[in-house]
Coordinates of C-alpha atoms in Angstrom, one line a residue:
M1 CA 85.6 -18.6 142.6
H2 CA 85.9 -14.9 142.8
A3 CA 86.3 -12.2 140.2
R4 CA 89.4 -9.9 140.4
F5 CA 89.5 -6.2 140.6
V6 CA 92.1 -4.6 138.3
D7 CA 92.9 -1.0 138.9
I8 CA 93.1 0.8 135.6
S9 CA 93.0 4.4 137.0
G10 CA 94.9 6.7 134.7
Q11 CA 95.9 4.0 132.3
E12 CA 95.9 4.8 128.6
P13 CA 94.6 2.2 126.1
E14 CA 97.2 -0.1 124.6
P15 CA 98.2 0.7 121.0
I16 CA 97.0 -1.7 118.3
R17 CA 99.7 -4.2 117.5
P18 CA 98.8 -5.8 114.1
W19 CA 99.8 -9.4 113.4
A20 CA 102.5 -9.9 110.8
P21 CA 101.4 -10.8 107.2
V22 CA 101.8 -14.5 106.4
K23 CA 102.0 -16.2 103.0
I24 CA 101.1 -19.8 102.4
S25 CA 102.7 -20.7 99.1
R26 CA 101.0 -22.7 96.3
A27 CA 103.7 -25.4 96.8
R28 CA 102.9 -25.8 100.5
I29 CA 99.2 -25.9 99.8
E30 CA 99.6 -28.5 97.0
A31 CA 101.8 -30.6 99.3
E32 CA 99.2 -30.5 102.0
I33 CA 96.4 -31.4 99.6
E34 CA 98.5 -34.5 98.5
R35 CA 99.0 -35.4 102.2
L36 CA 95.3 -35.1 103.0
A37 CA 94.4 -37.2 99.9
S38 CA 96.7 -40.0 101.1
L39 CA 94.9 -40.4 104.4
P40 CA 92.2 -43.1 105.0
R41 CA 88.7 -41.6 104.9
P42 CA 87.9 -40.3 108.4
A43 CA 84.6 -41.3 110.0
N44 CA 82.9 -38.0 109.2
G45 CA 84.5 -37.8 105.8
R46 CA 86.2 -34.5 106.4
R47 CA 89.9 -34.3 105.3
G48 CA 90.9 -30.9 106.3
T49 CA 93.8 -28.8 107.5
L50 CA 93.4 -25.6 109.6
I51 CA 95.9 -22.9 108.7
V52 CA 97.2 -21.3 111.9
H53 CA 99.1 -18.0 112.2
P54 CA 102.2 -18.1 114.5
D55 CA 100.6 -15.5 116.8
A56 CA 97.3 -17.5 117.2
V57 CA 97.4 -18.9 120.7
G58 CA 94.7 -20.3 123.1
L59 CA 91.1 -20.7 122.1
G60 CA 90.1 -20.3 118.5
P61 CA 93.3 -20.8 116.4
G62 CA 93.0 -19.3 112.9
L63 CA 94.8 -17.4 110.2
A64 CA 93.7 -14.1 111.7
P65 CA 92.0 -13.1 114.9
G66 CA 88.5 -14.4 114.6
V67 CA 88.9 -15.9 111.2
D68 CA 89.9 -19.4 110.2
V69 CA 90.8 -20.9 106.8
T70 CA 90.9 -24.6 106.2
I71 CA 92.0 -26.7 103.2
D72 CA 89.3 -29.2 102.6
V73 CA 89.8 -32.2 100.3
L74 CA 87.3 -34.8 99.1
K75 CA 88.2 -37.7 96.8
P76 CA 86.0 -38.9 94.0
G77 CA 82.9 -40.7 95.2
E78 CA 83.2 -39.4 98.8
R79 CA 80.9 -37.3 100.8
T80 CA 81.0 -35.8 104.3
T81 CA 78.5 -36.5 107.0
P82 CA 75.8 -33.8 107.6
L83 CA 76.3 -31.2 110.4
R84 CA 75.3 -27.8 111.3
R85 CA 77.2 -25.1 113.2
N86 CA 76.5 -21.6 114.4
T87 CA 79.2 -20.2 112.1
G88 CA 78.9 -18.3 108.9
Q89 CA 81.0 -19.9 106.1
V90 CA 82.4 -19.1 102.7
E91 CA 83.6 -21.8 100.4
I92 CA 86.0 -21.2 97.5
G93 CA 86.6 -24.0 95.1
I94 CA 90.2 -24.1 94.0
S95 CA 90.4 -27.5 92.2
G96 CA 88.0 -30.1 90.9
R97 CA 84.2 -29.9 91.3
G98 CA 81.5 -31.2 93.6
V99 CA 78.1 -30.5 95.2
V100 CA 77.3 -28.5 98.3
H101 CA 74.1 -29.7 99.9
V102 CA 72.5 -27.2 102.3
V103 CA 69.1 -27.9 103.7
G104 CA 66.6 -27.4 100.8
R105 CA 69.3 -26.7 98.2
S106 CA 72.1 -28.4 96.3
T107 CA 74.7 -26.4 94.4
R108 CA 77.3 -27.6 92.0
M109 CA 80.6 -25.9 92.5
E110 CA 83.2 -25.6 89.8
R111 CA 86.7 -24.3 90.1
W112 CA 86.8 -20.7 91.5
D113 CA 83.1 -20.8 92.3
V114 CA 82.1 -19.3 95.7
C115 CA 79.2 -20.2 97.9
S116 CA 77.9 -19.3 101.4
I117 CA 76.7 -21.6 104.1
P118 CA 74.4 -19.7 106.6
S119 CA 74.6 -20.3 110.3
M120 CA 72.8 -23.4 111.7
K121 CA 71.9 -24.7 108.3
G122 CA 72.5 -28.4 107.9
H123 CA 75.0 -29.2 105.1
Y124 CA 77.4 -31.7 103.6
F125 CA 79.8 -31.9 100.7
E126 CA 79.8 -34.5 97.9
N127 CA 82.5 -35.2 95.3
D128 CA 80.6 -36.7 92.3
G129 CA 83.5 -36.0 89.9
D130 CA 86.5 -38.0 88.9
E131 CA 89.3 -35.9 90.5
L132 CA 90.1 -34.4 93.9
W133 CA 87.7 -31.6 95.0
V134 CA 89.6 -29.0 97.0
R135 CA 88.1 -26.0 98.7
L136 CA 89.3 -23.2 100.9
S137 CA 86.7 -22.8 103.7
Y138 CA 86.5 -19.5 105.7
S139 CA 84.5 -19.2 108.9
N140 CA 84.2 -17.1 112.1
A141 CA 84.7 -20.2 114.3
P142 CA 87.8 -18.7 116.1
L143 CA 85.7 -15.7 117.2
L144 CA 82.9 -17.9 118.5
A145 CA 85.5 -20.2 120.2
K146 CA 87.0 -17.1 122.0
L147 CA 83.5 -16.3 123.2
G148 CA 83.0 -19.8 124.4
V149 CA 79.9 -20.4 122.2
L150 CA 81.1 -22.3 119.1
Y151 CA 78.4 -24.9 118.5
S152 CA 78.4 -27.9 116.2
E153 CA 75.9 -30.7 115.9
P154 CA 76.0 -33.8 113.7
L155 CA 72.8 -34.5 111.7
T156 CA 71.3 -37.6 110.2
D157 CA 70.2 -37.9 106.6
E158 CA 66.6 -37.9 107.9
Q159 CA 67.1 -34.5 109.7
M160 CA 68.7 -33.1 106.5
A161 CA 65.6 -34.2 104.5
A162 CA 63.2 -32.8 107.0
G163 CA 64.5 -29.3 106.5
P164 CA 64.7 -26.3 108.9
N165 CA 61.9 -25.7 111.5
V166 CA 61.2 -22.2 110.4
L167 CA 57.7 -20.8 110.2
P168 CA 57.1 -18.3 107.3
S169 CA 56.5 -14.8 108.5
A170 CA 52.9 -14.9 107.1
D171 CA 52.1 -17.9 109.4
R172 CA 52.4 -16.1 112.7
R173 CA 51.3 -18.2 115.7
P174 CA 48.1 -17.1 117.4
E175 CA 49.8 -16.8 120.8
R176 CA 49.2 -13.7 122.9
Y177 CA 52.8 -12.8 123.6
I178 CA 54.5 -12.2 120.3
R179 CA 56.5 -9.3 119.0
E180 CA 53.6 -7.6 117.3
T181 CA 51.6 -7.3 120.6
A182 CA 54.5 -6.5 122.9
P183 CA 54.9 -3.0 124.5
D184 CA 57.0 -0.5 122.5
I185 CA 57.1 2.8 124.3
E186 CA 58.8 6.0 123.3
L187 CA 60.3 7.6 126.4
N188 CA 61.5 11.0 125.1
D189 CA 62.5 13.0 122.1
S190 CA 66.0 11.6 122.1
G191 CA 64.7 8.4 120.5
A192 CA 65.1 6.2 123.6
R193 CA 62.4 3.5 123.8
L194 CA 61.3 0.6 126.1
R195 CA 60.3 -2.7 124.6
G196 CA 58.9 -5.9 125.9
Y197 CA 60.9 -9.1 126.3
E198 CA 59.2 -10.5 123.2
Y199 CA 61.3 -8.4 121.0
L200 CA 64.4 -10.1 122.4
V201 CA 63.3 -13.7 121.7
D202 CA 60.8 -13.4 118.9
I203 CA 63.1 -11.7 116.5
E204 CA 62.0 -10.8 112.9
V205 CA 63.5 -13.4 110.6
V206 CA 65.6 -12.1 107.7
E207 CA 65.8 -15.0 105.3
N208 CA 69.4 -16.0 104.6
N209 CA 69.7 -18.6 101.9
P210 CA 72.9 -20.4 100.8
L211 CA 74.1 -18.5 97.7
H212 CA 76.3 -19.4 94.8
W213 CA 78.5 -17.1 92.8
A214 CA 79.5 -19.1 89.7
W215 CA 82.9 -18.0 88.4
N216 CA 81.7 -18.1 84.8
E217 CA 79.1 -15.5 85.6
V218 CA 81.2 -13.4 87.9
R219 CA 84.1 -13.1 85.5
E220 CA 81.9 -11.5 82.8
H221 CA 81.7 -8.4 85.0
L222 CA 85.4 -8.0 85.6
S223 CA 88.1 -6.3 83.5
W224 CA 90.4 -8.7 81.5
E225 CA 91.6 -6.3 78.8
E226 CA 93.0 -2.8 79.3
G227 CA 90.4 -0.2 78.4
D228 CA 87.4 -2.5 78.3
G229 CA 85.5 -0.2 80.7
K230 CA 84.8 -2.9 83.2
R231 CA 85.6 -2.9 87.0
T232 CA 88.6 -4.5 88.5
I233 CA 86.9 -5.3 91.7
M234 CA 83.3 -6.4 92.5
A235 CA 81.7 -7.5 95.8
L236 CA 79.8 -10.8 96.0
Y237 CA 76.7 -9.6 97.8
N238 CA 74.2 -11.5 99.9
P239 CA 70.9 -9.4 100.2
A240 CA 70.3 -10.9 103.7
T241 CA 73.3 -8.9 105.0
E242 CA 71.6 -5.6 103.9
R243 CA 73.8 -2.5 104.6
R244 CA 76.7 -4.7 105.8
N245 CA 77.3 -5.7 102.1
G246 CA 78.6 -9.1 102.9
A247 CA 78.6 -12.6 101.4
T248 CA 77.8 -13.6 105.1
H249 CA 77.1 -11.5 108.1
S250 CA 80.7 -11.8 109.1
F251 CA 82.6 -11.6 105.7
F252 CA 82.6 -9.8 102.5
V253 CA 84.1 -11.5 99.5
T254 CA 85.5 -9.6 96.5
A255 CA 86.6 -10.8 93.2
S256 CA 89.4 -8.7 91.6
S257 CA 91.1 -8.7 88.3
M258 CA 93.9 -6.8 86.6
P259 CA 94.5 -7.2 82.9
P260 CA 98.0 -8.2 81.7
G261 CA 100.2 -5.3 80.6
V262 CA 98.7 -2.6 82.7
A263 CA 101.4 -0.3 84.1
A264 CA 102.0 -0.9 87.8
Q265 CA 101.6 1.9 90.3
P266 CA 104.8 3.4 91.8
L267 CA 105.4 2.5 95.4
R268 CA 103.4 4.8 97.7
R269 CA 101.9 5.0 101.1
G270 CA 99.2 2.4 101.8
H271 CA 95.8 2.5 103.6
R272 CA 94.5 0.7 106.6
H273 CA 91.3 -0.5 108.2
S274 CA 90.3 -2.4 111.3
S275 CA 88.9 -5.3 109.3
V276 CA 91.3 -8.1 108.4
A277 CA 91.8 -9.2 104.8
I278 CA 92.9 -12.6 103.4
N279 CA 93.8 -12.9 99.7
Y280 CA 93.8 -16.0 97.6
H281 CA 95.7 -15.3 94.3
F282 CA 94.4 -17.5 91.6
L283 CA 95.9 -15.8 88.6
G284 CA 99.0 -13.6 87.9
S285 CA 101.6 -12.3 90.2
G286 CA 102.6 -9.2 92.2
K287 CA 103.7 -8.0 95.6
S288 CA 102.2 -6.6 98.7
V289 CA 103.8 -4.1 101.1
V290 CA 102.4 -4.6 104.6
E291 CA 103.8 -2.5 107.5
G292 CA 107.0 -2.2 105.5
H293 CA 107.2 -6.0 104.8
V294 CA 107.4 -6.8 101.1
V295 CA 105.7 -10.1 100.2
D296 CA 105.9 -11.4 96.7
W297 CA 103.0 -13.6 95.6
S298 CA 101.9 -15.6 92.5
A299 CA 99.0 -17.7 91.4
G300 CA 98.0 -20.3 94.0
D301 CA 99.4 -18.4 97.0
L302 CA 97.2 -17.6 100.1
L303 CA 98.1 -14.4 102.0
L304 CA 97.1 -12.8 105.2
S305 CA 97.4 -9.6 103.2
A306 CA 96.1 -7.0 105.7
P307 CA 96.1 -7.8 109.4
G308 CA 93.7 -5.5 111.1
W309 CA 94.9 -1.8 111.2
S310 CA 98.1 -2.6 109.3
E311 CA 99.2 -0.2 106.6
H312 CA 99.2 -2.0 103.3
D313 CA 99.2 -1.7 99.5
H314 CA 99.2 -4.2 96.7
Y315 CA 101.0 -4.1 93.3
H316 CA 100.4 -6.2 90.3
G317 CA 103.0 -7.8 88.0
P318 CA 103.1 -7.6 84.2
D319 CA 100.8 -10.6 83.9
G320 CA 98.1 -8.9 85.9
F321 CA 96.2 -10.9 88.6
G322 CA 93.0 -12.6 89.8
V323 CA 92.3 -12.4 93.5
F324 CA 89.6 -13.4 95.9
T325 CA 89.6 -11.3 99.1
V326 CA 87.8 -12.3 102.3
Q327 CA 87.4 -9.6 104.9
D328 CA 85.5 -9.4 108.2
H329 CA 84.2 -6.0 107.2
P330 CA 80.4 -6.8 107.8
L331 CA 81.2 -8.0 111.3
H332 CA 82.8 -4.6 112.1
I333 CA 79.9 -2.7 110.6
G334 CA 77.5 -4.5 113.0
M335 CA 79.8 -3.7 115.9
E336 CA 80.3 -0.1 114.8
S337 CA 84.1 -0.8 115.0
L338 CA 84.9 -0.4 111.3
I339 CA 87.5 2.3 111.2
W340 CA 89.1 3.2 107.9
Q341 CA 92.0 5.5 106.8
E342 CA 92.3 5.7 103.0
K343 CA 95.2 8.1 103.1
M344 CA 97.7 7.9 105.9
S345 CA 97.6 11.7 106.0
G346 CA 93.8 11.8 106.0
P347 CA 91.0 11.3 108.5
I348 CA 90.2 8.1 110.3
L349 CA 86.5 7.4 109.5
A350 CA 84.0 5.1 111.3
L351 CA 82.4 3.6 108.2
G352 CA 78.7 2.9 108.6
S353 CA 78.5 5.4 111.5
E354 CA 79.5 8.5 109.6
A355 CA 79.8 9.7 106.0
G356 CA 82.3 7.3 104.3
Q357 CA 84.8 7.3 101.5
T358 CA 83.4 8.6 98.2
G359 CA 85.0 8.8 94.7
Y360 CA 86.7 5.4 95.0
V361 CA 86.0 2.4 92.6
G362 CA 88.6 0.2 94.2
P363 CA 91.3 0.1 96.8
R364 CA 93.4 3.3 96.4
T365 CA 91.6 3.8 93.0
T366 CA 89.5 6.8 92.2
G367 CA 86.9 6.8 89.4
A368 CA 87.9 8.5 86.1

């Protein structure tokens, strides 16, 4: 097998060609839930449907490049078999209730609760209620599949009970070759350094626990009446993601609300960013304008609302809205690829690498 040489002399980079927005209606989602619930229980207990964008081809099919969303259904009394994957996951409960078991922690999820499942943490789902438990599950599996490194491993109940094999930072091994004793040499005044191999394989652990954002707690911090002084958008933050401000290291999740009766904005130019956004609308109605395409939406609809680098803006209806947005913003911060243009006539900023947007308290919304 031989590698090819491809002459790119004088070639200009290809322009970005965003995917089209795609709406998955409440009716389609409910029909698929009904179909999944009618199936015999699979061996691993997982009844799920992957939602695939028409442009997704080859390895890693998903709703957006690098992001998948599945509809997962558990019937009363059922549980899935334990497994672990090297993905980061976000779970949003859209119907019913159940328990998410992650090594060392069990979390009860109600409707519209959100939880995170960290990479390589054993987990399973259990429906101990009396109705269908339905979740939307988001992960970075398509990205890992494209890279050829998507890993999944079934676990036994004994392995789940044993817990993770992680030593606390205070219990450092008495071995000679560890991070603390490795060479760390400053070369010059530019900041360039040399470090020993130990730094590459004995990496400082940042504890990343499964987190739970209960809707009945989150909603108290959102605006539901015009003039109540509360915010219309809040980020669900996981401290392990640090400056990336995510729910996982790949995704941020925001909860947004707009009270009924608030006057809608007039049509205007949108904004754009390299991160992709997927909206689940659980209350109200409205429309989105994405690269000139007008998409009407209402409660229960899922929408690829902002394909990467597409100009977009969102408008609420007279009944307001409630929306969860999942965006691969933290991933782009880690790669220094998060470019953002808040005004189409304004600058394109590399957020996280230079001074960012100030004065905004929400998308296209400045503070009073």
